Short mmCIF file of C-alpha atoms in Angstrom, two decimals:
data_model
loop_
_atom_site.label_atom_id
_atom_site.label_comp_id
_atom_site.label_asym_id
_atom_site.label_seq_id
_atom_site.Cartn_x
_atom_site.Cartn_y
_atom_site.Cartn_z
CA MET A 1 48.03 15.64 -29.38
CA ALA A 2 48.14 15.40 -25.56
CA GLU A 3 50.94 13.23 -23.83
CA VAL A 4 48.81 11.78 -21.11
CA LYS A 5 45.69 9.32 -21.95
CA LEU A 6 43.61 7.98 -19.75
CA PHE A 7 41.76 4.67 -21.21
CA ARG A 8 38.65 4.08 -18.52
CA THR A 9 34.82 3.62 -18.22
CA TRP A 10 32.78 6.11 -17.23
CA SER A 11 31.85 4.25 -14.47
CA SER A 12 35.11 2.51 -12.53
CA ARG A 13 36.13 3.37 -9.39
CA PHE A 14 39.69 2.01 -10.14
CA ALA A 15 40.00 4.77 -12.59
CA LEU A 16 38.53 7.34 -10.76
CA ARG A 17 41.38 7.13 -8.69
CA ILE A 18 44.03 8.12 -11.93
CA VAL A 19 41.54 10.90 -12.59
CA TRP A 20 41.20 12.85 -9.21
CA ALA A 21 45.56 11.81 -9.01
CA LEU A 22 45.80 13.59 -12.30
CA LYS A 23 43.78 16.34 -11.40
CA LEU A 24 45.57 16.79 -7.69
CA LYS A 25 48.73 17.30 -9.96
CA GLY A 26 46.92 19.86 -12.54
CA VAL A 27 48.31 17.41 -15.47
CA PRO A 28 46.58 17.76 -18.46
CA TYR A 29 45.74 14.43 -20.13
CA GLU A 30 42.82 13.03 -22.50
CA THR A 31 40.64 10.74 -21.95
CA ILE A 32 39.57 7.75 -24.14
CA TYR A 33 36.65 6.04 -22.90
CA GLU A 34 36.61 1.83 -23.45
CA ASP A 35 32.95 -0.34 -23.61
CA LEU A 36 34.08 -3.64 -22.39
CA SER A 37 31.93 -5.50 -23.63
CA ASN A 38 33.15 -4.34 -26.90
CA LYS A 39 36.95 -3.22 -26.13
CA SER A 40 39.20 -1.33 -28.71
CA PRO A 41 41.61 -2.61 -30.64
CA LEU A 42 44.34 0.19 -28.74
CA LEU A 43 42.85 -0.92 -25.00
CA LEU A 44 44.44 -4.93 -25.87
CA GLN A 45 47.50 -3.22 -26.70
CA TYR A 46 47.80 -1.51 -24.35
CA ASN A 47 47.10 -3.67 -21.65
CA PRO A 48 47.59 -7.49 -23.25
CA ILE A 49 47.56 -9.13 -19.63
CA HIS A 50 44.67 -7.92 -18.68
CA LYS A 51 42.82 -6.23 -20.76
CA LYS A 52 41.24 -4.01 -18.09
CA VAL A 53 40.92 -0.03 -17.55
CA PRO A 54 42.28 2.27 -16.43
CA VAL A 55 45.10 2.11 -18.51
CA LEU A 56 47.39 5.42 -18.28
CA VAL A 57 49.49 6.11 -21.11
CA HIS A 58 52.17 8.78 -21.29
CA ASN A 59 54.35 9.68 -24.30
CA GLY A 60 53.11 6.36 -25.83
CA LYS A 61 54.21 3.90 -22.89
CA PRO A 62 51.50 2.39 -21.00
CA ILE A 63 50.97 2.21 -17.26
CA VAL A 64 48.59 -0.78 -16.28
CA GLU A 65 46.64 -1.68 -12.44
CA SER A 66 45.70 1.46 -10.89
CA LEU A 67 47.71 1.82 -7.57
CA VAL A 68 50.57 1.63 -10.03
CA ILE A 69 49.46 4.07 -12.04
CA LEU A 70 49.73 6.28 -8.59
CA GLU A 71 52.98 5.43 -7.42
CA TYR A 72 53.90 6.24 -11.51
CA ILE A 73 52.00 9.53 -11.47
CA ASP A 74 53.54 11.02 -8.47
CA GLU A 75 57.07 9.97 -9.12
CA THR A 76 56.64 12.04 -12.48
CA TRP A 77 55.28 14.82 -11.51
CA LYS A 78 56.02 15.72 -8.50
CA GLU A 79 53.72 19.11 -6.78
CA ASN A 80 51.57 18.23 -4.72
CA PRO A 81 52.86 14.24 -3.58
CA LEU A 82 50.70 12.13 -2.83
CA LEU A 83 52.86 10.41 -0.68
CA PRO A 84 55.39 11.69 2.69
CA GLU A 85 59.12 11.14 1.96
CA ASP A 86 59.32 9.28 5.30
CA PRO A 87 59.74 5.92 4.53
CA LEU A 88 57.90 4.15 7.18
CA GLU A 89 55.21 6.17 6.28
CA ARG A 90 54.61 6.21 2.86
CA ALA A 91 55.25 1.72 3.49
CA THR A 92 51.86 2.34 5.78
CA ALA A 93 50.34 4.24 2.79
CA ARG A 94 50.56 1.50 0.68
CA PHE A 95 49.54 -0.88 3.06
CA TRP A 96 46.27 0.99 3.73
CA ALA A 97 45.79 1.12 -0.05
CA LYS A 98 46.01 -2.60 -0.50
CA PHE A 99 44.23 -3.88 2.44
CA GLY A 100 42.01 -2.03 0.90
CA ASP A 101 41.87 -3.40 -2.82
CA GLU A 102 42.67 -6.93 -1.06
CA LYS A 103 40.37 -6.72 1.96
CA VAL A 104 37.88 -3.79 2.08
CA LEU A 105 36.29 -3.82 -1.06
CA PRO A 106 36.02 -7.43 -1.82
CA SER A 107 34.21 -8.17 1.45
CA ILE A 108 31.79 -4.97 0.97
CA TRP A 109 31.35 -6.25 -2.83
CA GLU A 110 30.23 -10.23 -1.01
CA SER A 111 27.61 -7.87 1.47
CA PHE A 112 26.19 -6.19 -1.91
CA THR A 113 25.94 -9.63 -4.13
CA ASN A 114 24.72 -11.97 -2.10
CA GLU A 115 21.60 -12.57 -0.33
CA GLY A 116 20.20 -14.15 3.15
CA LYS A 117 23.03 -15.76 5.37
CA GLU A 118 25.48 -15.52 3.09
CA GLN A 119 25.03 -12.06 2.70
CA GLU A 120 24.94 -11.83 6.58
CA GLU A 121 28.29 -13.56 6.94
CA ALA A 122 29.60 -10.96 4.40
CA ILE A 123 28.44 -8.05 6.76
CA VAL A 124 30.29 -9.33 9.39
CA LYS A 125 33.35 -9.34 7.58
CA ALA A 126 33.18 -6.13 5.92
CA LYS A 127 32.53 -4.34 9.36
CA GLU A 128 35.64 -6.10 11.04
CA ASN A 129 37.69 -4.99 7.76
CA LEU A 130 36.36 -1.39 8.43
CA LYS A 131 36.95 -1.44 12.11
CA TYR A 132 40.60 -1.00 11.12
CA LEU A 133 40.20 1.87 8.91
CA GLU A 134 38.13 2.94 11.62
CA GLU A 135 41.66 2.73 14.34
CA GLU A 136 43.65 4.68 11.75
CA LEU A 137 42.69 7.68 11.31
CA LYS A 138 42.49 7.81 15.01
CA GLY A 139 43.26 11.81 15.27
CA LYS A 140 43.40 12.29 11.77
CA LYS A 141 41.45 14.00 9.06
CA PHE A 142 42.85 12.08 6.39
CA PHE A 143 45.16 9.00 6.14
CA TRP A 144 48.40 10.33 5.48
CA GLY A 145 47.04 13.17 8.92
CA GLU A 146 45.88 16.60 7.35
CA LYS A 147 46.42 15.88 4.15
CA LEU A 148 45.08 14.13 0.93
CA GLY A 149 47.34 11.36 -0.07
CA LEU A 150 47.86 7.85 -2.07
CA ALA A 151 45.70 5.82 0.89
CA ASP A 152 42.89 8.31 0.73
CA ILE A 153 43.09 8.24 -3.36
CA ALA A 154 42.53 4.68 -3.12
CA LEU A 155 39.31 4.33 -0.65
CA GLY A 156 37.84 6.76 -2.38
CA TRP A 157 35.88 4.50 -3.68
CA LEU A 158 34.40 3.92 -0.08
CA ALA A 159 32.94 7.52 0.11
CA LEU A 160 30.53 7.27 -2.62
CA TYR A 161 30.15 3.54 -3.41
CA GLY A 162 30.81 1.82 -0.95
CA SER A 163 28.69 3.58 1.61
CA SER A 164 26.40 4.72 -0.50
CA VAL A 165 25.05 3.05 -3.60
CA PHE A 166 25.67 -0.35 -2.90
CA GLN A 167 24.20 0.14 0.77
CA ASP A 168 21.15 1.84 -0.99
CA VAL A 169 20.80 -0.73 -3.92
CA ALA A 170 21.23 -3.95 -1.47
CA GLY A 171 18.78 -2.54 1.34
CA ILE A 172 21.98 -2.52 3.78
CA LYS A 173 23.94 -0.46 6.57
CA LEU A 174 27.61 -0.97 7.01
CA LEU A 175 29.66 2.70 7.00
CA THR A 176 26.98 4.18 9.26
CA GLU A 177 28.22 7.21 11.73
CA GLU A 178 27.08 5.50 14.65
CA GLU A 179 29.33 2.65 14.34
CA PHE A 180 31.43 4.86 12.18
CA PRO A 181 32.48 8.06 13.29
CA LEU A 182 35.63 8.96 12.16
CA LEU A 183 35.22 7.12 8.75
CA SER A 184 32.27 8.84 8.25
CA ALA A 185 33.73 12.46 8.93
CA TRP A 186 36.27 11.26 6.79
CA LYS A 187 33.73 10.35 4.22
CA LEU A 188 32.67 14.51 4.10
CA THR A 189 35.73 15.57 3.89
CA PHE A 190 37.12 13.86 1.45
CA THR A 191 33.71 14.00 -0.73
CA ASP A 192 34.17 18.15 -0.07
CA ALA A 193 37.76 18.70 -1.70
CA PRO A 194 37.05 20.29 -5.51
CA ILE A 195 38.32 17.63 -7.47
CA ILE A 196 36.86 14.65 -5.82
CA LYS A 197 33.91 16.56 -6.01
CA ASP A 198 33.62 17.78 -9.27
CA ASN A 199 34.88 14.46 -10.81
CA TRP A 200 31.92 11.80 -9.28
CA PRO A 201 30.16 10.43 -11.84
CA SER A 202 26.34 10.63 -11.81
CA ARG A 203 24.92 8.43 -8.91
CA ASP A 204 22.11 8.25 -10.66
CA LYS A 205 23.31 6.75 -13.30
CA LEU A 206 25.50 4.51 -10.56
CA VAL A 207 22.53 3.16 -9.36
CA ALA A 208 20.78 1.74 -11.71
CA LYS A 209 24.36 0.54 -13.15
CA PHE A 210 24.96 -1.34 -10.30
CA LYS A 211 21.19 -2.82 -9.22
CA ALA A 212 21.82 -4.52 -12.87
CA THR A 213 24.69 -6.13 -11.86
CA ARG A 214 23.56 -6.73 -8.30
CA GLU A 215 20.74 -8.71 -10.12
CA ASP A 216 23.03 -10.57 -12.95
CA HIS A 217 24.74 -12.01 -9.99
CA LEU A 218 21.40 -13.10 -8.17
CA LEU A 219 20.22 -14.29 -11.05
CA LYS A 220 23.23 -16.80 -12.18
CA LYS A 221 23.87 -17.62 -7.68
CA ALA A 222 19.90 -18.67 -7.82
CA PRO A 223 18.97 -22.49 -8.52
CA LYS A 224 18.20 -23.91 -12.08
#
């Protein structure tokens, strides 16, 4: 029995972070795929508060919330660190990871799940947030300089979901090479890393899933 288990869904961008981190560290683990419409008793036992994936179980003890899990992985398995040793650089990486979850992702999601004026306003906000990431990448290959780190893994969903799947499904343009050359270069470098490109979910399946998700959101917002 594996000492490390990961509860996830095939499409969760948050769980994908954990896959990348474990692969980068060379940590063997067992994957348990969850159906969130019929959550398993084990998932509810391990994450009774949020009842969500991802959940990492290490020696029978659960760790929840993807950014928390990433730091746990980095502190438990020292090889190929995700965070630098310098306290300021560590704090900076944590800031950008949190910025991605609290600002970038919500604004892109609003762009994806709206139409008309609401969508236009959301796109403006999304691009404002992307500009901060563009600025941070000046003179860098990754958010941690020349090495892939925690901020890159936390923001990695942008490379497929945010800049490709969401844009194509909603017919919008957010992360373009013309407006964001550094982010675009980062996306290519990030996705070319073996542990990243070897562990993406099927793009066609993601497009089908998020097309249905967007239609459902728009239907719920439509006047009755």
